[in-house]
């Protein structure tokens, strides 16, 4: 039996959330990990002297299906996870999210290691890949606000099982306007106009997912 479960409580800001996949009792369980914004976030904001009012939502979805068996060999699963085509299928959600490779930078690698330690995930190395995920966004007349997330992906081999697992952790997220130039200019003026992930700011939304 395959179970799908998503628990989501976070600040009201567009971001990418991807379900987790893991084996347990000969079945596959999908569940969202570390997407919750814990009470420690408020403590971090107070410690940094920041006051940020937030609107939060919560919900749970459960789906059951037939058992999905392991592949015949660990090597075949490793090749499956290493394929960019399969990676895109795993992370594209309903298929509307655009997945592409993203160049690694020292600042993003530092943020990735920080997020991995907080989530209890394996830390990255130079062989691991970053990807860029862009959702369709929120549409207004003449303007579309897209949500962009930079994710770190890693194939992990453990002593507990001969089969590898595939980890995906959100390094950071931002928004990008697209549409009529005057409206894009107004949006950038209202939001500060800074493009890309600001690694100097505390990450308030987190997502860690493991496929194994």
CSV table of C-alpha atoms in Angstrom, one decimal:
chain,number,residue,atom,x,y,z
A,1,UNK,CA,0.0,0.0,0.0
A,2,UNK,CA,1.3,3.4,-0.9
A,3,UNK,CA,0.5,6.3,1.4
A,4,UNK,CA,0.6,10.0,0.5
A,5,UNK,CA,0.6,12.5,3.3
A,6,UNK,CA,1.3,16.2,3.3
A,7,UNK,CA,1.4,18.3,6.4
A,8,UNK,CA,2.0,22.0,5.7
A,9,UNK,CA,2.2,24.9,8.1
A,10,UNK,CA,4.2,27.9,6.9
A,11,UNK,CA,4.4,31.6,6.4
A,12,UNK,CA,2.1,32.9,3.6
A,13,UNK,CA,4.7,33.2,0.8
A,14,UNK,CA,4.8,31.4,-2.5
A,15,UNK,CA,7.3,28.5,-2.4
A,16,UNK,CA,7.8,25.0,-3.7
A,17,UNK,CA,6.8,22.1,-1.6
A,18,UNK,CA,7.5,18.6,-2.7
A,19,UNK,CA,6.3,15.3,-1.0
A,20,UNK,CA,8.7,12.9,0.6
A,21,UNK,CA,9.1,9.3,-0.6
A,22,UNK,CA,10.3,6.5,1.7
A,23,UNK,CA,9.9,2.7,2.2
A,24,UNK,CA,8.4,1.3,5.3
A,25,UNK,CA,6.7,-2.1,5.9
A,26,UNK,CA,7.1,-3.0,2.3
A,27,UNK,CA,5.2,0.1,1.2
A,28,UNK,CA,6.0,3.6,0.1
A,29,UNK,CA,5.1,6.5,2.2
A,30,UNK,CA,5.0,10.1,0.8
A,31,UNK,CA,5.1,12.8,3.4
A,32,UNK,CA,6.2,16.4,3.7
A,33,UNK,CA,9.1,16.9,6.1
A,34,UNK,CA,10.4,20.1,7.5
A,35,UNK,CA,7.9,22.2,5.7
A,36,UNK,CA,6.5,23.3,9.0
A,37,UNK,CA,7.5,26.6,10.4
A,38,UNK,CA,8.3,25.8,14.0
A,39,UNK,CA,8.0,28.0,17.0
A,40,UNK,CA,11.7,28.5,16.9
A,41,UNK,CA,11.2,30.8,13.9
A,42,UNK,CA,9.6,33.4,16.1
A,43,UNK,CA,12.5,33.1,18.5
A,44,UNK,CA,15.0,33.6,15.6
A,45,UNK,CA,13.1,36.7,14.4
A,46,UNK,CA,13.1,38.2,18.0
A,47,UNK,CA,16.8,37.4,18.4
A,48,UNK,CA,17.6,39.2,15.1
A,49,UNK,CA,15.3,42.1,16.1
A,50,UNK,CA,12.9,41.4,13.2
A,51,UNK,CA,9.2,41.7,13.4
A,52,UNK,CA,7.4,40.0,10.5
A,53,UNK,CA,3.7,39.4,10.7
A,54,UNK,CA,2.7,36.2,9.0
A,55,UNK,CA,-0.4,34.4,7.9
A,56,UNK,CA,-0.3,30.6,8.2
A,57,UNK,CA,-2.2,27.7,6.8
A,58,UNK,CA,-2.4,24.0,7.7
A,59,UNK,CA,-3.7,20.9,6.0
A,60,UNK,CA,-3.3,17.1,5.6
A,61,UNK,CA,-3.9,14.9,2.6
A,62,UNK,CA,-3.7,11.1,2.6
A,63,UNK,CA,-3.7,8.9,-0.5
A,64,UNK,CA,-3.4,5.1,-0.6
A,65,UNK,CA,-2.4,2.9,-3.6
A,66,UNK,CA,-0.9,-0.5,-4.4
A,67,UNK,CA,2.6,-1.5,-3.2
A,68,UNK,CA,5.5,-0.2,-5.4
A,69,UNK,CA,8.3,-2.8,-5.4
A,70,UNK,CA,12.0,-2.2,-5.3
A,71,UNK,CA,13.9,-2.4,-8.6
A,72,UNK,CA,15.9,-5.6,-9.2
A,73,UNK,CA,19.2,-4.1,-8.3
A,74,UNK,CA,20.6,-1.1,-6.3
A,75,UNK,CA,22.6,0.0,-9.4
A,76,UNK,CA,19.4,0.4,-11.4
A,77,UNK,CA,17.9,2.6,-8.7
A,78,UNK,CA,21.1,4.7,-8.7
A,79,UNK,CA,20.9,5.1,-12.4
A,80,UNK,CA,17.2,6.1,-12.1
A,81,UNK,CA,18.0,8.9,-9.6
A,82,UNK,CA,21.0,10.1,-11.6
A,83,UNK,CA,18.9,10.7,-14.8
A,84,UNK,CA,17.8,14.3,-15.3
A,85,UNK,CA,14.6,13.1,-17.0
A,86,UNK,CA,13.6,11.1,-14.0
A,87,UNK,CA,14.7,13.9,-11.7
A,88,UNK,CA,12.4,16.3,-13.5
A,89,UNK,CA,9.5,13.8,-13.2
A,90,UNK,CA,10.1,13.4,-9.5
A,91,UNK,CA,10.3,17.2,-8.7
A,92,UNK,CA,7.9,18.7,-11.2
A,93,UNK,CA,4.8,18.1,-9.1
A,94,UNK,CA,1.7,18.1,-11.4
A,95,UNK,CA,4.0,18.7,-14.3
A,96,UNK,CA,3.5,22.5,-14.4
A,97,UNK,CA,6.7,23.3,-12.4
A,98,UNK,CA,9.7,23.9,-14.7
A,99,UNK,CA,12.9,22.2,-13.5
A,100,UNK,CA,16.4,23.1,-14.8
A,101,UNK,CA,20.0,22.8,-13.6
A,102,UNK,CA,21.3,25.7,-11.6
A,103,UNK,CA,24.9,26.8,-11.2
A,104,UNK,CA,26.4,26.3,-7.8
A,105,UNK,CA,27.9,29.3,-6.0
A,106,UNK,CA,29.9,29.4,-2.7
A,107,UNK,CA,27.2,31.3,-1.0
A,108,UNK,CA,24.5,28.9,-2.1
A,109,UNK,CA,26.7,25.9,-1.0
A,110,UNK,CA,27.1,27.4,2.4
A,111,UNK,CA,23.3,27.9,2.7
A,112,UNK,CA,22.8,24.3,1.5
A,113,UNK,CA,25.0,22.9,4.2
A,114,UNK,CA,23.2,25.0,6.8
A,115,UNK,CA,19.8,23.8,5.7
A,116,UNK,CA,21.0,20.2,5.6
A,117,UNK,CA,22.3,20.4,9.2
A,118,UNK,CA,19.0,21.9,10.4
A,119,UNK,CA,17.0,19.1,8.6
A,120,UNK,CA,19.3,16.3,9.7
A,121,UNK,CA,20.1,15.5,6.0
A,122,UNK,CA,23.4,14.5,4.5
A,123,UNK,CA,25.6,17.5,3.7
A,124,UNK,CA,26.4,18.2,0.0
A,125,UNK,CA,29.7,17.8,-1.8
A,126,UNK,CA,31.1,19.0,-5.2
A,127,UNK,CA,29.4,16.1,-7.0
A,128,UNK,CA,25.9,17.1,-5.9
A,129,UNK,CA,23.6,19.2,-8.1
A,130,UNK,CA,21.5,22.3,-7.6
A,131,UNK,CA,18.3,22.8,-9.6
A,132,UNK,CA,16.0,25.7,-10.2
A,133,UNK,CA,12.2,25.1,-9.9
A,134,UNK,CA,9.8,27.7,-11.3
A,135,UNK,CA,6.0,27.4,-10.6
A,136,UNK,CA,3.4,28.9,-12.9
A,137,UNK,CA,2.8,31.7,-10.4
A,138,UNK,CA,0.0,34.0,-9.6
A,139,UNK,CA,-1.5,35.9,-12.5
A,140,UNK,CA,-2.8,39.4,-12.5
A,141,UNK,CA,-3.9,41.5,-15.5
A,142,UNK,CA,-0.6,42.3,-17.3
A,143,UNK,CA,1.6,40.7,-14.6
A,144,UNK,CA,2.6,37.2,-13.4
A,145,UNK,CA,4.4,36.7,-10.2
A,146,UNK,CA,6.4,33.4,-10.4
A,147,UNK,CA,7.8,31.5,-7.4
A,148,UNK,CA,11.4,30.4,-7.9
A,149,UNK,CA,13.1,27.9,-5.6
A,150,UNK,CA,16.7,26.7,-5.6
A,151,UNK,CA,16.9,23.1,-4.5
A,152,UNK,CA,19.9,20.9,-3.7
A,153,UNK,CA,19.7,17.3,-4.8
A,154,UNK,CA,21.9,14.4,-3.6
A,155,UNK,CA,22.1,10.6,-4.0
A,156,UNK,CA,22.8,9.1,-0.6
A,157,UNK,CA,24.2,5.6,0.1
A,158,UNK,CA,23.8,4.4,3.6
A,159,UNK,CA,24.8,1.2,5.6
A,160,UNK,CA,21.1,0.5,6.4
A,161,UNK,CA,20.2,-0.5,2.9
A,162,UNK,CA,22.0,-1.5,-0.3
A,163,UNK,CA,19.6,0.8,-2.2
A,164,UNK,CA,20.4,4.5,-2.5
A,165,UNK,CA,18.1,7.3,-1.5
A,166,UNK,CA,17.5,10.6,-3.2
A,167,UNK,CA,17.4,13.8,-1.1
A,168,UNK,CA,16.1,17.1,-2.1
A,169,UNK,CA,16.3,20.2,0.2
A,170,UNK,CA,15.2,23.8,-0.5
A,171,UNK,CA,18.2,26.1,-0.3
A,172,UNK,CA,16.2,29.3,-0.8
A,173,UNK,CA,13.2,30.8,-2.7
A,174,UNK,CA,12.2,34.1,-4.2
A,175,UNK,CA,9.7,35.6,-6.6
A,176,UNK,CA,10.1,36.9,-10.1
A,177,UNK,CA,7.8,39.3,-11.9
A,178,UNK,CA,7.0,38.8,-15.6
A,179,UNK,CA,4.7,40.9,-17.8
A,180,UNK,CA,4.3,44.5,-19.0
A,181,UNK,CA,7.5,46.5,-18.3
A,182,UNK,CA,5.7,49.3,-16.3
A,183,UNK,CA,4.1,46.8,-14.0
A,184,UNK,CA,7.3,44.8,-13.5
A,185,UNK,CA,9.0,48.1,-12.6
A,186,UNK,CA,6.3,49.0,-10.1
A,187,UNK,CA,6.6,45.5,-8.5
A,188,UNK,CA,10.3,45.7,-8.3
A,189,UNK,CA,10.1,49.2,-6.6
A,190,UNK,CA,7.6,47.9,-4.1
A,191,UNK,CA,9.6,44.7,-3.2
A,192,UNK,CA,13.1,46.2,-3.4
A,193,UNK,CA,13.8,44.9,-6.8
A,194,UNK,CA,16.5,42.4,-5.8
A,195,UNK,CA,16.7,39.3,-8.0
A,196,UNK,CA,17.9,35.9,-6.9
A,197,UNK,CA,18.3,34.2,-3.5
A,198,UNK,CA,19.4,36.5,-0.7
A,199,UNK,CA,21.6,34.2,1.4
A,200,UNK,CA,22.2,37.0,4.0
A,201,UNK,CA,18.6,36.6,5.2
A,202,UNK,CA,17.2,33.9,7.6
A,203,UNK,CA,15.3,31.3,5.7
A,204,UNK,CA,11.8,31.2,7.1
A,205,UNK,CA,10.3,28.4,4.9
A,206,UNK,CA,12.0,25.0,4.8
A,207,UNK,CA,11.5,21.8,2.8
A,208,UNK,CA,13.4,18.5,3.0
A,209,UNK,CA,12.4,15.4,1.1
A,210,UNK,CA,13.9,12.0,0.8
A,211,UNK,CA,13.1,9.4,-1.9
A,212,UNK,CA,14.2,5.9,-0.8
